[in-house]
Amino acid sequence: MSATPHASSYYAASANDKVERPRLESSIETDVCIIGAGYTGLSSALHLLESGMKVVILEAARIGWGASGRNGGQIVNSFSRDIDSIEKVVGKEQGKLFGQMAFEGGQIIRERIVKYNIDCDLKDGGVFAAMNAKQMGHLQSQKKLWEAHGHNNHLEMLDKDGIRNVVNTDLYVGGLLDKSGGHIHPLNLALGEARAVESLGGQIFEDSAVISVDDGESPIVHTAQGQVKCKFVVVAGNAYLGKLLPELQAKSMPCGTQVITTEPLSDDMAASLLPQDYCVEDCNYLLDYYRLTGDKRLVFGGGVVYGARDPANVEALIMPKLLKTFPQLKGVKVDYAWTGNFLMTLSRLPQVGRIGHNIYYSQGCSGHGVTYTHLAGKLIAEMLNNQATRFDAFAALPHYPFPGGHALRVPFSALGAWYYTMRDKFGI
């Protein structure tokens, strides 16, 4: 088999399941054909199979090959734009519906881990770290907002001493602990979900890139050596969909983020850096994020490359950020460095909808995908089982092209990011 291998990441090196699935080389029929074996596709498949439908997943490379197997591994609640921003678009009443959904993705992940006995190093607790008084004010507002939408008994404000007790750095003035947040080995979560799909009778084909889709009452999905006739198609390619469906390209942009992983740290060093073993992300527009792995390495990520170019030297981009946070790690060896793409929309809210008769899609998590994708799978399954309310709520969100069109979206976005980075730097 010649499927494109996973990125040379810590996750791929420590994957629980290295079994390669077959390539599609025949014509088959099913109820639902899903394009993409990342979190959106796997979550959709599990919910659909549990509802009694037959499912086939077509993956161009390997299970979890894209963002699902390369991300920072953090379970972060809500969406890339928070509930109050959505309320301004849809109104208070509809905003309540989004508020109810904002914390569901993390719950789904935990349910899957327990139900299907998925070994993915789940740890509870996530911290939003503030670098100045303005960011602390934002976190106080966030706590009030989330609690107003029912997320009670999970949140705790941390002052300067409080955050120093959970992350050993002088960088922060305080933070917000979400006890229902957490972190996981993201590729092992995806692989565990894939095994769950197969345990329910779902089929997964790797090295089976989709080259065209025939819409209609009975869509046909074509690969180079096979085809799938089905009732519904679910498009779950996100940043790696390419030009398969051009109508999904105009209002989104692939962006790259970089991650490094250190050598295993001593027990004492690991415990001194993150005594509670929480994951952390700062509150900057271009944020840094980090956590400890199950074998006590530090995973540290950050930065955005607009247009999803692969940087020449990931370690050179990220190591200064790591050492600014933890100068005590000077001289530590980096064992793995990689980049991965996520799909950003102008509104930074997911794009959800239908194309033609029976093609459904969800994409554009805008850097907030671990929890949202698991919710998206449930919404798609609800839609295909004639429960459209929650799917339609996302589908009704307005989306706009990037300024300057396809050619200028990268420089305009980079300019906007520079502006917000300067605001972060000066706390304004």
mmCIF file with all atom_site columns, C-alpha atoms in Angstrom, residues 217-340:
data_model
loop_
_atom_site.group_PDB
_atom_site.id
_atom_site.type_symbol
_atom_site.label_atom_id
_atom_site.label_alt_id
_atom_site.label_comp_id
_atom_site.label_asym_id
_atom_site.label_entity_id
_atom_site.label_seq_id
_atom_site.pdbx_PDB_ins_code
_atom_site.Cartn_x
_atom_site.Cartn_y
_atom_site.Cartn_z
_atom_site.occupancy
_atom_site.B_iso_or_equiv
_atom_site.pdbx_formal_charge
_atom_site.auth_seq_id
_atom_site.auth_comp_id
_atom_site.auth_asym_id
_atom_site.auth_atom_id
_atom_site.pdbx_PDB_model_num
ATOM 1   C CA . GLU A 1 217 ? -30.968 11.478 -5.629 1.00 0.00 ? 217 GLU A CA 1
ATOM 2   C CA . SER A 1 218 ? -28.352 8.708  -5.440 1.00 0.00 ? 218 SER A CA 1
ATOM 3   C CA . PRO A 1 219 ? -24.933 10.402 -5.431 1.00 0.00 ? 219 PRO A CA 1
ATOM 4   C CA . ILE A 1 220 ? -21.862 8.550  -6.678 1.00 0.00 ? 220 ILE A CA 1
ATOM 5   C CA . VAL A 1 221 ? -18.447 9.305  -5.171 1.00 0.00 ? 221 VAL A CA 1
ATOM 6   C CA . HIS A 1 222 ? -15.489 8.427  -7.397 1.00 0.00 ? 222 HIS A CA 1
ATOM 7   C CA . THR A 1 223 ? -11.913 7.529  -6.506 1.00 0.00 ? 223 THR A CA 1
ATOM 8   C CA . ALA A 1 224 ? -9.169  6.578  -8.954 1.00 0.00 ? 224 ALA A CA 1
ATOM 9   C CA . GLN A 1 225 ? -9.964  2.863  -8.674 1.00 0.00 ? 225 GLN A CA 1
ATOM 10  C CA . GLY A 1 226 ? -13.465 2.640  -7.254 1.00 0.00 ? 226 GLY A CA 1
ATOM 11  C CA . GLN A 1 227 ? -16.763 4.315  -6.553 1.00 0.00 ? 227 GLN A CA 1
ATOM 12  C CA . VAL A 1 228 ? -19.395 4.506  -3.837 1.00 0.00 ? 228 VAL A CA 1
ATOM 13  C CA . LYS A 1 229 ? -23.086 4.815  -4.611 1.00 0.00 ? 229 LYS A CA 1
ATOM 14  C CA . CYS A 1 230 ? -24.988 6.238  -1.653 1.00 0.00 ? 230 CYS A CA 1
ATOM 15  C CA . LYS A 1 231 ? -27.993 8.197  -0.415 1.00 0.00 ? 231 LYS A CA 1
ATOM 16  C CA . PHE A 1 232 ? -25.978 10.983 1.215  1.00 0.00 ? 232 PHE A CA 1
ATOM 17  C CA . VAL A 1 233 ? -22.453 12.406 0.987  1.00 0.00 ? 233 VAL A CA 1
ATOM 18  C CA . VAL A 1 234 ? -20.735 14.063 3.954  1.00 0.00 ? 234 VAL A CA 1
ATOM 19  C CA . VAL A 1 235 ? -17.760 16.281 3.065  1.00 0.00 ? 235 VAL A CA 1
ATOM 20  C CA . ALA A 1 236 ? -15.289 16.387 5.962  1.00 0.00 ? 236 ALA A CA 1
ATOM 21  C CA . GLY A 1 237 ? -12.002 17.358 4.313  1.00 0.00 ? 237 GLY A CA 1
ATOM 22  C CA . ASN A 1 238 ? -11.549 20.756 5.988  1.00 0.00 ? 238 ASN A CA 1
ATOM 23  C CA . ALA A 1 239 ? -8.143  22.299 5.152  1.00 0.00 ? 239 ALA A CA 1
ATOM 24  C CA . TYR A 1 240 ? -7.157  19.278 3.057  1.00 0.00 ? 240 TYR A CA 1
ATOM 25  C CA . LEU A 1 241 ? -10.178 19.183 0.753  1.00 0.00 ? 241 LEU A CA 1
ATOM 26  C CA . GLY A 1 242 ? -8.306  20.951 -2.038 1.00 0.00 ? 242 GLY A CA 1
ATOM 27  C CA . LYS A 1 243 ? -10.281 21.896 -5.143 1.00 0.00 ? 243 LYS A CA 1
ATOM 28  C CA . LEU A 1 244 ? -12.710 18.969 -5.031 1.00 0.00 ? 244 LEU A CA 1
ATOM 29  C CA . LEU A 1 245 ? -15.701 21.258 -4.390 1.00 0.00 ? 245 LEU A CA 1
ATOM 30  C CA . PRO A 1 246 ? -14.793 24.816 -5.523 1.00 0.00 ? 246 PRO A CA 1
ATOM 31  C CA . GLU A 1 247 ? -17.926 26.303 -3.913 1.00 0.00 ? 247 GLU A CA 1
ATOM 32  C CA . LEU A 1 248 ? -16.412 25.496 -0.515 1.00 0.00 ? 248 LEU A CA 1
ATOM 33  C CA . GLN A 1 249 ? -13.110 27.231 -1.320 1.00 0.00 ? 249 GLN A CA 1
ATOM 34  C CA . ALA A 1 250 ? -14.074 30.880 -1.763 1.00 0.00 ? 250 ALA A CA 1
ATOM 35  C CA . LYS A 1 251 ? -14.941 31.717 1.850  1.00 0.00 ? 251 LYS A CA 1
ATOM 36  C CA . SER A 1 252 ? -12.162 29.869 3.656  1.00 0.00 ? 252 SER A CA 1
ATOM 37  C CA . MET A 1 253 ? -8.383  29.775 3.810  1.00 0.00 ? 253 MET A CA 1
ATOM 38  C CA . PRO A 1 254 ? -5.995  27.006 4.933  1.00 0.00 ? 254 PRO A CA 1
ATOM 39  C CA . CYS A 1 255 ? -3.561  28.162 7.620  1.00 0.00 ? 255 CYS A CA 1
ATOM 40  C CA . GLY A 1 256 ? -0.593  26.367 9.109  1.00 0.00 ? 256 GLY A CA 1
ATOM 41  C CA . THR A 1 257 ? 0.328   26.052 12.768 1.00 0.00 ? 257 THR A CA 1
ATOM 42  C CA . GLN A 1 258 ? 3.583   24.633 14.115 1.00 0.00 ? 258 GLN A CA 1
ATOM 43  C CA . VAL A 1 259 ? 4.238   22.200 16.955 1.00 0.00 ? 259 VAL A CA 1
ATOM 44  C CA . ILE A 1 260 ? 7.377   20.849 18.616 1.00 0.00 ? 260 ILE A CA 1
ATOM 45  C CA . THR A 1 261 ? 7.814   18.109 21.206 1.00 0.00 ? 261 THR A CA 1
ATOM 46  C CA . THR A 1 262 ? 10.766  17.855 23.561 1.00 0.00 ? 262 THR A CA 1
ATOM 47  C CA . GLU A 1 263 ? 12.629  14.811 24.704 1.00 0.00 ? 263 GLU A CA 1
ATOM 48  C CA . PRO A 1 264 ? 11.073  13.143 27.779 1.00 0.00 ? 264 PRO A CA 1
ATOM 49  C CA . LEU A 1 265 ? 11.589  15.335 30.841 1.00 0.00 ? 265 LEU A CA 1
ATOM 50  C CA . SER A 1 266 ? 12.520  14.091 34.287 1.00 0.00 ? 266 SER A CA 1
ATOM 51  C CA . ASP A 1 267 ? 9.620   13.571 36.661 1.00 0.00 ? 267 ASP A CA 1
ATOM 52  C CA . ASP A 1 268 ? 10.798  16.514 38.756 1.00 0.00 ? 268 ASP A CA 1
ATOM 53  C CA . MET A 1 269 ? 11.148  18.857 35.791 1.00 0.00 ? 269 MET A CA 1
ATOM 54  C CA . ALA A 1 270 ? 7.743   17.915 34.328 1.00 0.00 ? 270 ALA A CA 1
ATOM 55  C CA . ALA A 1 271 ? 6.054   18.384 37.704 1.00 0.00 ? 271 ALA A CA 1
ATOM 56  C CA . SER A 1 272 ? 7.746   21.742 38.199 1.00 0.00 ? 272 SER A CA 1
ATOM 57  C CA . LEU A 1 273 ? 6.576   23.102 34.822 1.00 0.00 ? 273 LEU A CA 1
ATOM 58  C CA . LEU A 1 274 ? 2.907   22.077 35.044 1.00 0.00 ? 274 LEU A CA 1
ATOM 59  C CA . PRO A 1 275 ? 2.242   20.800 38.584 1.00 0.00 ? 275 PRO A CA 1
ATOM 60  C CA . GLN A 1 276 ? -1.443  20.005 37.952 1.00 0.00 ? 276 GLN A CA 1
ATOM 61  C CA . ASP A 1 277 ? -0.801  18.524 34.480 1.00 0.00 ? 277 ASP A CA 1
ATOM 62  C CA . TYR A 1 278 ? -3.267  20.978 32.910 1.00 0.00 ? 278 TYR A CA 1
ATOM 63  C CA . CYS A 1 279 ? -2.957  22.177 29.331 1.00 0.00 ? 279 CYS A CA 1
ATOM 64  C CA . VAL A 1 280 ? -2.435  25.909 28.781 1.00 0.00 ? 280 VAL A CA 1
ATOM 65  C CA . GLU A 1 281 ? -3.122  28.417 26.040 1.00 0.00 ? 281 GLU A CA 1
ATOM 66  C CA . ASP A 1 282 ? -2.486  32.141 26.258 1.00 0.00 ? 282 ASP A CA 1
ATOM 67  C CA . CYS A 1 283 ? -4.996  34.829 25.319 1.00 0.00 ? 283 CYS A CA 1
ATOM 68  C CA . ASN A 1 284 ? -3.106  36.432 22.429 1.00 0.00 ? 284 ASN A CA 1
ATOM 69  C CA . TYR A 1 285 ? -4.645  36.658 18.954 1.00 0.00 ? 285 TYR A CA 1
ATOM 70  C CA . LEU A 1 286 ? -1.819  34.430 17.657 1.00 0.00 ? 286 LEU A CA 1
ATOM 71  C CA . LEU A 1 287 ? -1.683  32.262 20.723 1.00 0.00 ? 287 LEU A CA 1
ATOM 72  C CA . ASP A 1 288 ? 0.820   29.784 22.134 1.00 0.00 ? 288 ASP A CA 1
ATOM 73  C CA . TYR A 1 289 ? -0.389  26.494 23.614 1.00 0.00 ? 289 TYR A CA 1
ATOM 74  C CA . TYR A 1 290 ? 1.324   23.679 25.458 1.00 0.00 ? 290 TYR A CA 1
ATOM 75  C CA . ARG A 1 291 ? 0.910   20.614 27.674 1.00 0.00 ? 291 ARG A CA 1
ATOM 76  C CA . LEU A 1 292 ? 2.674   17.508 28.902 1.00 0.00 ? 292 LEU A CA 1
ATOM 77  C CA . THR A 1 293 ? 2.304   14.166 27.131 1.00 0.00 ? 293 THR A CA 1
ATOM 78  C CA . GLY A 1 294 ? 1.686   10.845 28.832 1.00 0.00 ? 294 GLY A CA 1
ATOM 79  C CA . ASP A 1 295 ? 5.441   10.163 28.813 1.00 0.00 ? 295 ASP A CA 1
ATOM 80  C CA . LYS A 1 296 ? 6.266   13.640 30.183 1.00 0.00 ? 296 LYS A CA 1
ATOM 81  C CA . ARG A 1 297 ? 7.391   15.457 27.057 1.00 0.00 ? 297 ARG A CA 1
ATOM 82  C CA . LEU A 1 298 ? 6.405   19.090 26.570 1.00 0.00 ? 298 LEU A CA 1
ATOM 83  C CA . VAL A 1 299 ? 4.282   19.669 23.463 1.00 0.00 ? 299 VAL A CA 1
ATOM 84  C CA . PHE A 1 300 ? 4.461   23.355 22.516 1.00 0.00 ? 300 PHE A CA 1
ATOM 85  C CA . GLY A 1 301 ? 2.722   24.988 19.552 1.00 0.00 ? 301 GLY A CA 1
ATOM 86  C CA . GLY A 1 302 ? 1.916   28.379 18.163 1.00 0.00 ? 302 GLY A CA 1
ATOM 87  C CA . GLY A 1 303 ? 2.145   30.775 15.295 1.00 0.00 ? 303 GLY A CA 1
ATOM 88  C CA . VAL A 1 304 ? 0.122   30.875 12.111 1.00 0.00 ? 304 VAL A CA 1
ATOM 89  C CA . VAL A 1 305 ? 1.332   30.699 8.511  1.00 0.00 ? 305 VAL A CA 1
ATOM 90  C CA . TYR A 1 306 ? -1.415  32.096 6.292  1.00 0.00 ? 306 TYR A CA 1
ATOM 91  C CA . GLY A 1 307 ? -1.958  30.119 3.128  1.00 0.00 ? 307 GLY A CA 1
ATOM 92  C CA . ALA A 1 308 ? -0.609  26.934 4.762  1.00 0.00 ? 308 ALA A CA 1
ATOM 93  C CA . ARG A 1 309 ? 2.978   27.036 3.528  1.00 0.00 ? 309 ARG A CA 1
ATOM 94  C CA . ASP A 1 310 ? 5.314   24.645 5.330  1.00 0.00 ? 310 ASP A CA 1
ATOM 95  C CA . PRO A 1 311 ? 8.003   26.659 7.179  1.00 0.00 ? 311 PRO A CA 1
ATOM 96  C CA . ALA A 1 312 ? 11.600  25.686 6.465  1.00 0.00 ? 312 ALA A CA 1
ATOM 97  C CA . ASN A 1 313 ? 12.459  25.320 10.158 1.00 0.00 ? 313 ASN A CA 1
ATOM 98  C CA . VAL A 1 314 ? 9.594   24.738 12.595 1.00 0.00 ? 314 VAL A CA 1
ATOM 99  C CA . GLU A 1 315 ? 11.898  24.424 15.592 1.00 0.00 ? 315 GLU A CA 1
ATOM 100 C CA . ALA A 1 316 ? 13.441  27.847 14.893 1.00 0.00 ? 316 ALA A CA 1
ATOM 101 C CA . LEU A 1 317 ? 9.963   29.413 14.880 1.00 0.00 ? 317 LEU A CA 1
ATOM 102 C CA . ILE A 1 318 ? 8.660   27.787 18.073 1.00 0.00 ? 318 ILE A CA 1
ATOM 103 C CA . MET A 1 319 ? 11.701  27.286 20.309 1.00 0.00 ? 319 MET A CA 1
ATOM 104 C CA . PRO A 1 320 ? 12.020  31.024 21.180 1.00 0.00 ? 320 PRO A CA 1
ATOM 105 C CA . LYS A 1 321 ? 8.378   30.990 22.324 1.00 0.00 ? 321 LYS A CA 1
ATOM 106 C CA . LEU A 1 322 ? 8.980   27.908 24.462 1.00 0.00 ? 322 LEU A CA 1
ATOM 107 C CA . LEU A 1 323 ? 12.088  29.395 26.094 1.00 0.00 ? 323 LEU A CA 1
ATOM 108 C CA . LYS A 1 324 ? 10.336  32.702 26.727 1.00 0.00 ? 324 LYS A CA 1
ATOM 109 C CA . THR A 1 325 ? 7.700   30.736 28.652 1.00 0.00 ? 325 THR A CA 1
ATOM 110 C CA . PHE A 1 326 ? 10.058  28.251 30.314 1.00 0.00 ? 326 PHE A CA 1
ATOM 111 C CA . PRO A 1 327 ? 13.650  29.621 30.345 1.00 0.00 ? 327 PRO A CA 1
ATOM 112 C CA . GLN A 1 328 ? 14.530  26.745 32.678 1.00 0.00 ? 328 GLN A CA 1
ATOM 113 C CA . LEU A 1 329 ? 14.351  24.432 29.645 1.00 0.00 ? 329 LEU A CA 1
ATOM 114 C CA . LYS A 1 330 ? 17.344  26.038 27.944 1.00 0.00 ? 330 LYS A CA 1
ATOM 115 C CA . GLY A 1 331 ? 19.313  23.276 26.263 1.00 0.00 ? 331 GLY A CA 1
ATOM 116 C CA . VAL A 1 332 ? 16.420  20.812 26.125 1.00 0.00 ? 332 VAL A CA 1
ATOM 117 C CA . LYS A 1 333 ? 16.428  18.572 23.058 1.00 0.00 ? 333 LYS A CA 1
ATOM 118 C CA . VAL A 1 334 ? 13.552  18.722 20.577 1.00 0.00 ? 334 VAL A CA 1
ATOM 119 C CA . ASP A 1 335 ? 12.697  15.252 19.292 1.00 0.00 ? 335 ASP A CA 1
ATOM 120 C CA . TYR A 1 336 ? 9.851   16.170 16.905 1.00 0.00 ? 336 TYR A CA 1
ATOM 121 C CA . ALA A 1 337 ? 8.761   19.243 14.945 1.00 0.00 ? 337 ALA A CA 1
ATOM 122 C CA . TRP A 1 338 ? 5.925   19.457 12.437 1.00 0.00 ? 338 TRP A CA 1
ATOM 123 C CA . THR A 1 339 ? 3.325   21.677 10.863 1.00 0.00 ? 339 THR A CA 1
ATOM 124 C CA . GLY A 1 340 ? -0.360  21.097 10.201 1.00 0.00 ? 340 GLY A CA 1
#
